[in-house]
mmCIF file of C-alpha atoms in Angstrom:
data_model
loop_
_atom_site.group_PDB
_atom_site.id
_atom_site.type_symbol
_atom_site.label_atom_id
_atom_site.label_comp_id
_atom_site.label_asym_id
_atom_site.label_seq_id
_atom_site.Cartn_x
_atom_site.Cartn_y
_atom_site.Cartn_z
ATOM 1 C CA MET A 1 -0.132 0.174 0.105
ATOM 2 C CA ASN A 2 1.397 3.571 -0.662
ATOM 3 C CA HIS A 3 0.059 6.835 -0.687
ATOM 4 C CA ARG A 4 1.631 9.858 -1.725
ATOM 5 C CA HIS A 5 0.218 13.523 -0.919
ATOM 6 C CA ASP A 6 1.455 16.977 -1.564
ATOM 7 C CA GLU A 7 0.138 19.439 0.778
ATOM 8 C CA GLY A 8 -1.210 22.490 -0.958
ATOM 9 C CA HIS A 9 -1.480 20.905 -4.150
ATOM 10 C CA SER A 10 -4.019 18.908 -6.687
ATOM 11 C CA HIS A 11 -2.936 15.116 -6.828
ATOM 12 C CA ALA A 12 -4.127 11.903 -8.280
ATOM 13 C CA SER A 13 -3.425 8.654 -6.163
ATOM 14 C CA ASN A 14 -4.160 5.040 -6.380
ATOM 15 C CA HIS A 15 -4.217 2.470 -3.680
ATOM 16 C CA HIS A 16 -5.304 -1.106 -2.615
ATOM 17 C CA ASP A 17 -6.895 -2.083 0.529
ATOM 18 C CA GLY A 18 -6.564 -5.261 1.896
ATOM 19 C CA LYS A 19 -8.651 -7.383 -0.126
ATOM 20 C CA GLY A 20 -6.910 -6.246 -3.114
ATOM 21 C CA HIS A 21 -9.464 -3.836 -4.461
ATOM 22 C CA ALA A 22 -8.147 -0.400 -6.307
ATOM 23 C CA HIS A 23 -9.411 2.825 -5.032
ATOM 24 C CA SER A 24 -8.829 5.910 -6.853
ATOM 25 C CA HIS A 25 -8.593 9.429 -5.102
ATOM 26 C CA ALA A 26 -8.170 12.224 -7.529
ATOM 27 C CA GLY A 27 -8.542 15.825 -7.566
ATOM 28 C CA HIS A 28 -7.937 16.031 -3.844
ATOM 29 C CA SER A 29 -6.575 20.074 -3.403
ATOM 30 C CA HIS A 30 -6.150 21.562 -0.060
ATOM 31 C CA ALA A 31 -6.601 25.438 -0.352
ATOM 32 C CA GLY A 32 -4.734 27.904 1.412
ATOM 33 C CA HIS A 33 -1.198 26.955 0.757
ATOM 34 C CA GLY A 34 0.316 29.938 1.776
ATOM 35 C CA HIS A 35 3.437 30.754 4.259
ATOM 36 C CA ALA A 36 3.368 32.866 7.163
ATOM 37 C CA GLY A 37 -0.340 33.531 6.990
ATOM 38 C CA HIS A 38 0.245 36.674 4.997
ATOM 39 C CA SER A 39 -0.346 37.817 1.589
ATOM 40 C CA HIS A 40 2.951 38.238 -0.441
ATOM 41 C CA ALA A 41 0.894 40.313 -3.468
ATOM 42 C CA VAL A 42 0.465 43.102 -0.818
ATOM 43 C CA ALA A 43 3.902 42.669 0.869
ATOM 44 C CA ASP A 44 5.718 42.613 -2.387
ATOM 45 C CA ASP A 45 3.955 45.975 -3.538
ATOM 46 C CA ALA A 46 5.123 47.786 -0.597
ATOM 47 C CA ASP A 47 8.578 46.314 -0.365
ATOM 48 C CA ARG A 48 9.428 47.339 -3.675
ATOM 49 C CA ARG A 49 8.057 51.120 -2.774
ATOM 50 C CA TRP A 50 10.202 51.006 -0.169
ATOM 51 C CA LEU A 51 13.027 49.923 -1.778
ATOM 52 C CA SER A 52 12.751 52.543 -4.734
ATOM 53 C CA LEU A 53 12.915 55.504 -2.316
ATOM 54 C CA SER A 54 15.849 54.016 -0.685
ATOM 55 C CA LEU A 55 17.343 53.627 -4.285
ATOM 56 C CA ALA A 56 16.456 57.173 -5.054
ATOM 57 C CA LEU A 57 18.116 58.536 -1.687
ATOM 58 C CA ILE A 58 21.229 56.364 -2.024
ATOM 59 C CA VAL A 59 22.029 57.275 -5.477
ATOM 60 C CA GLY A 60 21.456 61.014 -4.879
ATOM 61 C CA TYR A 61 23.656 61.483 -2.207
ATOM 62 C CA MET A 62 26.398 59.051 -3.838
ATOM 63 C CA ALA A 63 26.643 61.755 -6.611
ATOM 64 C CA VAL A 64 27.748 64.266 -3.962
ATOM 65 C CA GLU A 65 30.006 62.117 -1.924
ATOM 66 C CA VAL A 66 32.394 61.211 -4.804
ATOM 67 C CA VAL A 67 32.808 64.482 -5.609
ATOM 68 C CA VAL A 68 33.929 65.800 -2.132
ATOM 69 C CA ALA A 69 35.963 62.671 -1.689
ATOM 70 C CA PHE A 70 38.153 63.705 -4.293
ATOM 71 C CA ALA A 71 37.963 67.546 -3.522
ATOM 72 C CA ALA A 72 38.748 66.621 0.101
ATOM 73 C CA GLN A 73 41.255 63.485 -0.936
ATOM 74 C CA SER A 74 39.581 61.635 1.938
ATOM 75 C CA MET A 75 39.853 57.622 1.573
ATOM 76 C CA ALA A 76 37.226 57.843 4.300
ATOM 77 C CA LEU A 77 34.467 59.150 2.173
ATOM 78 C CA LEU A 78 35.783 57.540 -1.088
ATOM 79 C CA ALA A 79 35.100 54.035 0.557
ATOM 80 C CA ASP A 80 31.702 55.187 1.931
ATOM 81 C CA ALA A 81 30.802 56.543 -1.783
ATOM 82 C CA ALA A 82 32.293 52.939 -3.065
ATOM 83 C CA HIS A 83 30.101 51.110 -0.386
ATOM 84 C CA MET A 84 27.221 53.350 -1.404
ATOM 85 C CA LEU A 85 27.541 52.404 -5.122
ATOM 86 C CA SER A 86 27.442 49.079 -3.739
ATOM 87 C CA ASP A 87 23.723 50.081 -1.592
ATOM 88 C CA ALA A 88 22.440 50.756 -5.229
ATOM 89 C CA ALA A 89 23.483 47.688 -7.141
ATOM 90 C CA ALA A 90 22.064 45.819 -3.979
ATOM 91 C CA ILE A 91 18.646 47.476 -4.063
ATOM 92 C CA ALA A 92 18.467 47.576 -7.541
ATOM 93 C CA LEU A 93 19.390 43.895 -7.535
ATOM 94 C CA ALA A 94 16.894 42.933 -4.905
ATOM 95 C CA LEU A 95 14.016 45.148 -6.828
ATOM 96 C CA TRP A 96 14.927 42.920 -10.022
ATOM 97 C CA ALA A 97 14.957 39.684 -7.925
ATOM 98 C CA MET A 98 11.572 40.541 -6.310
ATOM 99 C CA LYS A 99 10.245 41.243 -9.869
ATOM 100 C CA LEU A 100 11.572 37.422 -10.833
ATOM 101 C CA ALA A 101 10.314 35.864 -8.135
ATOM 102 C CA SER A 102 6.783 37.069 -8.558
ATOM 103 C CA ARG A 103 6.443 34.988 -12.095
ATOM 104 C CA PRO A 104 4.236 32.316 -11.766
ATOM 105 C CA VAL A 105 5.243 28.825 -12.144
ATOM 106 C CA ARG A 106 5.305 27.423 -15.183
ATOM 107 C CA GLY A 107 7.097 24.597 -17.561
ATOM 108 C CA ARG A 108 10.145 23.594 -15.886
ATOM 109 C CA PHE A 109 10.556 25.700 -13.237
ATOM 110 C CA THR A 110 8.351 23.602 -11.047
ATOM 111 C CA TYR A 111 9.027 26.305 -7.899
ATOM 112 C CA GLY A 112 8.716 29.508 -9.985
ATOM 113 C CA PHE A 113 11.872 31.940 -9.981
ATOM 114 C CA LYS A 114 11.847 32.074 -6.164
ATOM 115 C CA ARG A 115 15.374 31.474 -5.639
ATOM 116 C CA ALA A 116 16.462 34.436 -7.636
ATOM 117 C CA GLU A 117 15.862 36.185 -4.606
ATOM 118 C CA ILE A 118 18.642 34.203 -2.783
ATOM 119 C CA LEU A 119 20.953 34.686 -6.185
ATOM 120 C CA SER A 120 20.409 38.521 -5.264
ATOM 121 C CA ALA A 121 21.612 38.129 -1.766
ATOM 122 C CA GLN A 122 24.479 35.751 -2.327
ATOM 123 C CA ALA A 123 25.714 38.493 -5.084
ATOM 124 C CA ASN A 124 24.963 41.030 -2.256
ATOM 125 C CA GLY A 125 27.603 39.161 0.229
ATOM 126 C CA LEU A 126 30.289 38.733 -2.326
ATOM 127 C CA THR A 127 30.074 42.204 -3.352
ATOM 128 C CA LEU A 128 30.732 43.299 0.235
ATOM 129 C CA LEU A 129 33.975 40.701 0.438
ATOM 130 C CA LEU A 130 35.213 42.108 -2.960
ATOM 131 C CA LEU A 131 35.076 45.671 -1.634
ATOM 132 C CA SER A 132 36.467 45.040 1.664
ATOM 133 C CA ALA A 133 39.728 43.195 0.038
ATOM 134 C CA TRP A 134 40.029 46.288 -2.276
ATOM 135 C CA LEU A 135 39.541 49.017 0.419
ATOM 136 C CA THR A 136 41.875 47.148 2.894
ATOM 137 C CA TYR A 137 44.389 47.305 0.005
ATOM 138 C CA GLU A 138 44.070 51.004 -0.374
ATOM 139 C CA ASN A 139 43.895 51.819 3.426
ATOM 140 C CA ILE A 140 47.284 50.163 3.706
ATOM 141 C CA GLU A 141 49.009 51.914 1.279
ATOM 142 C CA ARG A 142 47.170 55.282 3.153
ATOM 143 C CA LEU A 143 48.286 54.442 6.368
ATOM 144 C CA LEU A 144 52.066 54.092 5.050
ATOM 145 C CA ASP A 145 52.224 57.193 3.144
ATOM 146 C CA PRO A 146 48.605 59.138 4.747
ATOM 147 C CA PRO A 147 48.042 62.069 2.193
ATOM 148 C CA GLU A 148 46.662 65.560 3.715
ATOM 149 C CA VAL A 149 42.830 65.327 4.427
ATOM 150 C CA GLY A 150 40.560 68.217 4.558
ATOM 151 C CA GLY A 151 38.812 67.303 7.937
ATOM 152 C CA THR A 152 36.017 70.011 7.876
ATOM 153 C CA LEU A 153 34.631 68.434 4.241
ATOM 154 C CA VAL A 154 35.106 65.134 5.612
ATOM 155 C CA LEU A 155 33.153 65.777 8.652
ATOM 156 C CA VAL A 156 30.129 67.807 7.257
ATOM 157 C CA THR A 157 29.621 65.484 4.392
ATOM 158 C CA ALA A 158 29.891 62.431 6.761
ATOM 159 C CA LEU A 159 27.271 63.964 8.805
ATOM 160 C CA ALA A 160 24.886 64.775 5.928
ATOM 161 C CA GLY A 161 25.493 61.101 4.876
ATOM 162 C CA VAL A 162 24.324 59.796 8.589
ATOM 163 C CA ALA A 163 21.053 61.582 8.022
ATOM 164 C CA VAL A 164 20.834 59.978 4.084
ATOM 165 C CA ASN A 165 21.551 56.700 5.468
ATOM 166 C CA ILE A 166 19.115 57.134 8.593
ATOM 167 C CA ALA A 167 16.411 57.621 5.867
ATOM 168 C CA ALA A 168 17.280 55.375 3.751
ATOM 169 C CA ALA A 169 17.698 52.401 6.560
ATOM 170 C CA TRP A 170 13.849 53.561 7.850
ATOM 171 C CA CYS A 171 12.764 52.872 4.453
ATOM 172 C CA MET A 172 14.311 49.499 4.228
ATOM 173 C CA SER A 173 13.123 48.607 7.387
ATOM 174 C CA LYS A 174 9.472 49.217 6.396
ATOM 175 C CA ALA A 175 10.064 46.476 4.080
ATOM 176 C CA ASN A 176 9.447 42.321 5.022
ATOM 177 C CA ARG A 177 13.077 41.550 5.821
ATOM 178 C CA SER A 178 12.480 38.292 6.685
ATOM 179 C CA SER A 179 13.288 37.914 3.093
ATOM 180 C CA LEU A 180 16.960 36.954 2.760
ATOM 181 C CA ASN A 181 17.060 39.270 -0.273
ATOM 182 C CA VAL A 182 15.404 42.224 1.440
ATOM 183 C CA GLU A 183 17.939 41.467 4.592
ATOM 184 C CA GLY A 184 20.885 41.594 2.130
ATOM 185 C CA ALA A 185 20.310 44.846 0.774
ATOM 186 C CA PHE A 186 19.228 46.113 4.487
ATOM 187 C CA GLN A 187 22.347 45.275 5.590
ATOM 188 C CA HIS A 188 24.175 47.325 2.722
ATOM 189 C CA ILE A 189 22.637 50.273 4.162
ATOM 190 C CA LEU A 190 22.979 49.510 7.752
ATOM 191 C CA THR A 191 27.014 49.121 7.032
ATOM 192 C CA ASP A 192 27.300 52.491 5.005
ATOM 193 C CA LEU A 193 25.295 53.965 8.065
ATOM 194 C CA TYR A 194 27.893 52.905 10.737
ATOM 195 C CA GLY A 195 30.889 53.663 8.061
ATOM 196 C CA PHE A 196 29.997 57.674 7.924
ATOM 197 C CA ILE A 197 29.658 57.817 11.493
ATOM 198 C CA ALA A 198 32.961 56.425 11.762
ATOM 199 C CA THR A 199 33.744 58.788 9.113
ATOM 200 C CA ALA A 200 32.548 62.186 10.796
ATOM 201 C CA VAL A 201 34.680 60.966 13.937
ATOM 202 C CA SER A 202 37.722 60.829 11.803
ATOM 203 C CA GLY A 203 36.698 64.021 10.158
ATOM 204 C CA ALA A 204 36.474 65.767 13.376
ATOM 205 C CA VAL A 205 40.260 63.634 14.583
ATOM 206 C CA VAL A 206 41.413 65.374 11.491
ATOM 207 C CA MET A 207 40.066 68.625 11.907
ATOM 208 C CA THR A 208 41.042 68.775 15.573
ATOM 209 C CA THR A 209 44.640 67.575 15.789
ATOM 210 C CA GLY A 210 45.799 67.244 11.693
ATOM 211 C CA PHE A 211 45.998 63.222 12.652
ATOM 212 C CA ALA A 212 45.495 62.326 8.725
ATOM 213 C CA ARG A 213 45.812 58.713 9.287
ATOM 214 C CA ALA A 214 42.387 58.387 11.335
ATOM 215 C CA ASP A 215 41.141 58.572 7.620
ATOM 216 C CA SER A 216 42.196 55.318 6.675
ATOM 217 C CA ILE A 217 41.398 53.915 10.363
ATOM 218 C CA ALA A 218 38.258 54.771 9.708
ATOM 219 C CA SER A 219 37.967 53.144 6.998
ATOM 220 C CA MET A 220 39.352 50.160 8.155
ATOM 221 C CA ILE A 221 36.430 50.284 10.612
ATOM 222 C CA VAL A 222 33.925 50.520 7.448
ATOM 223 C CA VAL A 223 35.724 47.034 6.052
ATOM 224 C CA VAL A 224 35.210 44.990 9.148
ATOM 225 C CA LEU A 225 31.762 45.582 9.105
ATOM 226 C CA MET A 226 31.383 44.811 5.588
ATOM 227 C CA LEU A 227 33.513 41.680 6.241
ATOM 228 C CA ARG A 228 31.165 40.267 8.800
ATOM 229 C CA SER A 229 27.978 41.285 6.698
ATOM 230 C CA GLY A 230 29.282 39.695 3.978
ATOM 231 C CA VAL A 231 29.845 36.591 5.009
ATOM 232 C CA SER A 232 26.790 36.461 7.026
ATOM 233 C CA LEU A 233 24.875 36.802 3.734
ATOM 234 C CA VAL A 234 27.281 34.486 1.935
ATOM 235 C CA ARG A 235 26.513 31.574 4.639
ATOM 236 C CA ALA A 236 22.789 31.696 4.567
ATOM 237 C CA SER A 237 22.607 31.815 0.909
ATOM 238 C CA GLY A 238 24.731 28.942 0.795
ATOM 239 C CA ARG A 239 22.681 26.995 3.021
ATOM 240 C CA ILE A 240 19.837 27.850 1.107
ATOM 241 C CA PHE A 241 21.845 26.626 -2.383
ATOM 242 C CA LEU A 242 23.215 23.449 -0.332
ATOM 243 C CA GLU A 243 19.703 22.699 0.792
ATOM 244 C CA ALA A 244 20.765 22.629 4.088
ATOM 245 C CA ALA A 245 17.502 22.419 6.982
ATOM 246 C CA PRO A 246 16.587 25.796 7.969
ATOM 247 C CA ALA A 247 18.781 27.217 10.812
ATOM 248 C CA ASP A 248 15.793 27.012 12.724
ATOM 249 C CA LEU A 249 15.007 23.959 12.445
ATOM 250 C CA ASP A 250 16.437 20.336 13.712
ATOM 251 C CA PRO A 251 15.760 17.496 11.135
ATOM 252 C CA ASP A 252 15.854 14.865 14.284
ATOM 253 C CA ASP A 253 13.109 17.373 16.485
ATOM 254 C CA VAL A 254 10.800 17.681 13.626
ATOM 255 C CA GLY A 255 11.390 14.017 12.395
ATOM 256 C CA GLY A 256 10.819 13.170 16.342
ATOM 257 C CA GLY A 257 7.403 14.735 16.665
ATOM 258 C CA MET A 258 6.287 12.906 13.541
ATOM 259 C CA VAL A 259 7.106 9.443 14.536
ATOM 260 C CA GLY A 260 5.681 10.120 18.066
ATOM 261 C CA LEU A 261 2.153 10.662 16.478
ATOM 262 C CA ASP A 262 -0.631 7.890 16.877
ATOM 263 C CA GLY A 263 -0.679 5.355 14.330
ATOM 264 C CA VAL A 264 3.234 6.401 12.816
ATOM 265 C CA VAL A 265 5.945 3.721 13.212
ATOM 266 C CA GLU A 266 8.736 4.559 11.140
ATOM 267 C CA ILE A 267 10.062 7.864 9.460
ATOM 268 C CA HIS A 268 12.599 7.559 6.800
ATOM 269 C CA ASP A 269 13.735 9.361 4.025
ATOM 270 C CA LEU A 270 13.434 12.467 6.044
ATOM 271 C CA HIS A 271 14.461 15.820 4.454
ATOM 272 C CA ILE A 272 13.872 19.393 4.960
ATOM 273 C CA TRP A 273 15.153 22.520 2.946
ATOM 274 C CA GLU A 274 13.693 25.906 1.715
ATOM 275 C CA ILE A 275 12.579 27.195 -1.522
ATOM 276 C CA THR A 276 13.728 30.566 -0.461
ATOM 277 C CA SER A 277 14.021 32.380 2.799
ATOM 278 C CA GLY A 278 10.904 31.791 4.905
ATOM 279 C CA GLN A 279 9.212 28.918 2.695
ATOM 280 C CA PRO A 280 10.962 25.700 4.287
ATOM 281 C CA VAL A 281 9.752 22.409 2.423
ATOM 282 C CA LEU A 282 9.659 18.697 3.829
ATOM 283 C CA SER A 283 9.801 15.221 2.206
ATOM 284 C CA ALA A 284 9.558 11.847 4.188
ATOM 285 C CA HIS A 285 8.467 8.242 3.989
ATOM 286 C CA VAL A 286 6.009 7.353 6.160
ATOM 287 C CA LEU A 287 5.390 3.929 7.561
ATOM 288 C CA VAL A 288 2.111 3.535 9.446
ATOM 289 C CA GLU A 289 0.556 0.840 11.503
ATOM 290 C CA PRO A 290 -0.736 -2.452 9.740
ATOM 291 C CA GLY A 291 -4.357 -1.820 9.252
ATOM 292 C CA GLY A 292 -3.952 2.044 10.371
ATOM 293 C CA ASP A 293 -5.498 4.861 8.621
ATOM 294 C CA CYS A 294 -2.960 6.048 6.433
ATOM 295 C CA HIS A 295 -5.478 9.177 5.452
ATOM 296 C CA ALA A 296 -5.766 10.191 8.784
ATOM 297 C CA VAL A 297 -1.813 9.709 9.894
ATOM 298 C CA ARG A 298 -0.976 11.712 7.144
ATOM 299 C CA LYS A 299 -3.658 14.807 7.588
ATOM 300 C CA SER A 300 -2.434 14.329 11.787
ATOM 301 C CA ILE A 301 1.313 14.782 10.431
ATOM 302 C CA GLN A 302 0.951 17.646 8.232
ATOM 303 C CA ALA A 303 -1.297 19.587 10.863
ATOM 304 C CA ARG A 304 1.731 19.061 13.675
ATOM 305 C CA LEU A 305 4.425 20.133 10.751
ATOM 306 C CA ARG A 306 2.123 23.375 10.088
ATOM 307 C CA GLU A 307 1.478 24.205 13.903
ATOM 308 C CA ASP A 308 4.914 23.474 15.510
ATOM 309 C CA HIS A 309 7.376 24.071 12.575
ATOM 310 C CA GLY A 310 5.268 26.654 10.397
ATOM 311 C CA ILE A 311 5.835 24.188 7.252
ATOM 312 C CA THR A 312 2.873 24.127 5.208
ATOM 313 C CA HIS A 313 4.635 22.345 1.939
ATOM 314 C CA ALA A 314 5.194 18.987 2.874
ATOM 315 C CA THR A 315 5.104 15.934 0.721
ATOM 316 C CA LEU A 316 4.390 12.627 2.387
ATOM 317 C CA GLU A 317 4.670 9.036 1.126
ATOM 318 C CA VAL A 318 2.808 6.855 3.063
ATOM 319 C CA ASP A 319 3.079 3.032 3.273
ATOM 320 C CA HIS A 320 1.425 0.412 5.986
ATOM 321 C CA ALA A 321 4.622 -1.330 7.523
ATOM 322 C CA PRO A 322 5.311 -4.938 7.572
ATOM 323 C CA GLU A 323 3.670 -7.405 9.969
ATOM 324 C CA ARG A 324 6.834 -7.431 11.592
ATOM 325 C CA LEU A 325 9.835 -4.961 11.643
ATOM 326 C CA THR A 326 13.483 -6.656 11.292
ATOM 327 C CA GLY A 327 15.454 -3.503 11.644
ATOM 328 C CA ALA A 328 15.066 0.002 10.466
ATOM 329 C CA GLY A 329 17.773 -0.199 7.577
ATOM 330 C CA ALA A 330 16.194 -3.487 6.038
ATOM 331 C CA ASP A 331 12.560 -2.059 6.811
ATOM 332 C CA ALA A 332 14.020 1.055 4.840
ATOM 333 C CA ARG A 333 15.368 -0.820 1.923
ATOM 334 C CA GLN A 334 12.230 -2.954 1.586
ATOM 335 C CA HIS A 335 10.662 0.412 0.490
ATOM 336 C CA CYS A 336 13.270 2.396 -1.079
ATOM 337 C CA GLU A 337 16.018 1.535 -3.597
ATOM 338 C CA GLU A 338 18.456 3.793 -1.928
ATOM 339 C CA PRO A 339 17.144 4.609 1.824
ATOM 340 C CA HIS A 340 18.814 7.844 2.862
ATOM 341 C CA GLY A 341 18.061 10.880 5.119
ATOM 342 C CA THR A 342 17.029 10.283 9.037
ATOM 343 C CA VAL A 343 15.689 7.158 10.132
ATOM 344 C CA LEU A 344 13.317 7.419 13.198
ATOM 345 C CA ARG A 345 11.279 4.566 14.638
ATOM 346 C CA LYS A 346 9.279 4.218 17.846
ATOM 347 C CA GLU A 347 11.166 2.291 20.286
ATOM 348 C CA SER A 348 8.567 -0.815 20.388
ATOM 349 C CA PRO A 349 7.666 -1.875 17.028
ATOM 350 C CA VAL A 350 4.377 -2.963 16.350
ATOM 351 C CA HIS A 351 4.259 -6.827 15.858
#
């Protein structure tokens, strides 16, 4: 006996009862398939508005800052301007990815283009790392041979930059930051804000003491922040591309809860991954007690996954367990050509 159900999609399946009669279950549709109980259309429209406003603020001020950076010969301001350029690219990329991800599922793209957002997040992280490497090289040269820096220009421009980045960060905070794509763009803005604060301090130091190396030291503080954000984004997006379980979900805990439900004998081939940030997916092979109600067990598992772990997309293959289990490995091989994933069984097998 074999039942395969994918929650949230129409499906068709055939199975046999104990007397060998075939039963057909076709056209079962589970309505209300969604994530976190919110409307993506409304959130996406709002996100695009806030991101577009942030982009306009960043691009406008970046042009001013580049001119002032060369006039003041400030590496810290130039570093901030370079980072603002990456901010603008990050937001533009986020907007493009959001538009691409909103396309309907069709053809060979059975999950749609939702992972375009993760590509955007990874690109943002890599950009931060590459900029960090370039700025580190430039700052080492300036620490060894510091040029004359216009402290007053640096201070005034940096303070104005703080105001612009606070406004941009506020706009970004209104968007849905549970999306790794939006979070990547937000981290760019936040790092730039911290950088402007450090640059303002360095401008004040240069203006009052004449210590020109303060400019490069401030720039290195920006580099450290960029490295931190870049590594975090690359690691998080890499987990999704490698189809690892979400960081907040332990497959053993999830499987343990499933196998603990009434009627369940064993769970194997258990896999949990993410389509995109905040959209976990699960698949598993479930063995139920001989003569047990497979449909009831399947509904019970899906309800537990939805309520306890927020997993609203679960594909479960449900079978009756054999009359006598001879071990988890042997049983798994009886049902799967290449058993893999977590294997969980109740302590007292069914006889």
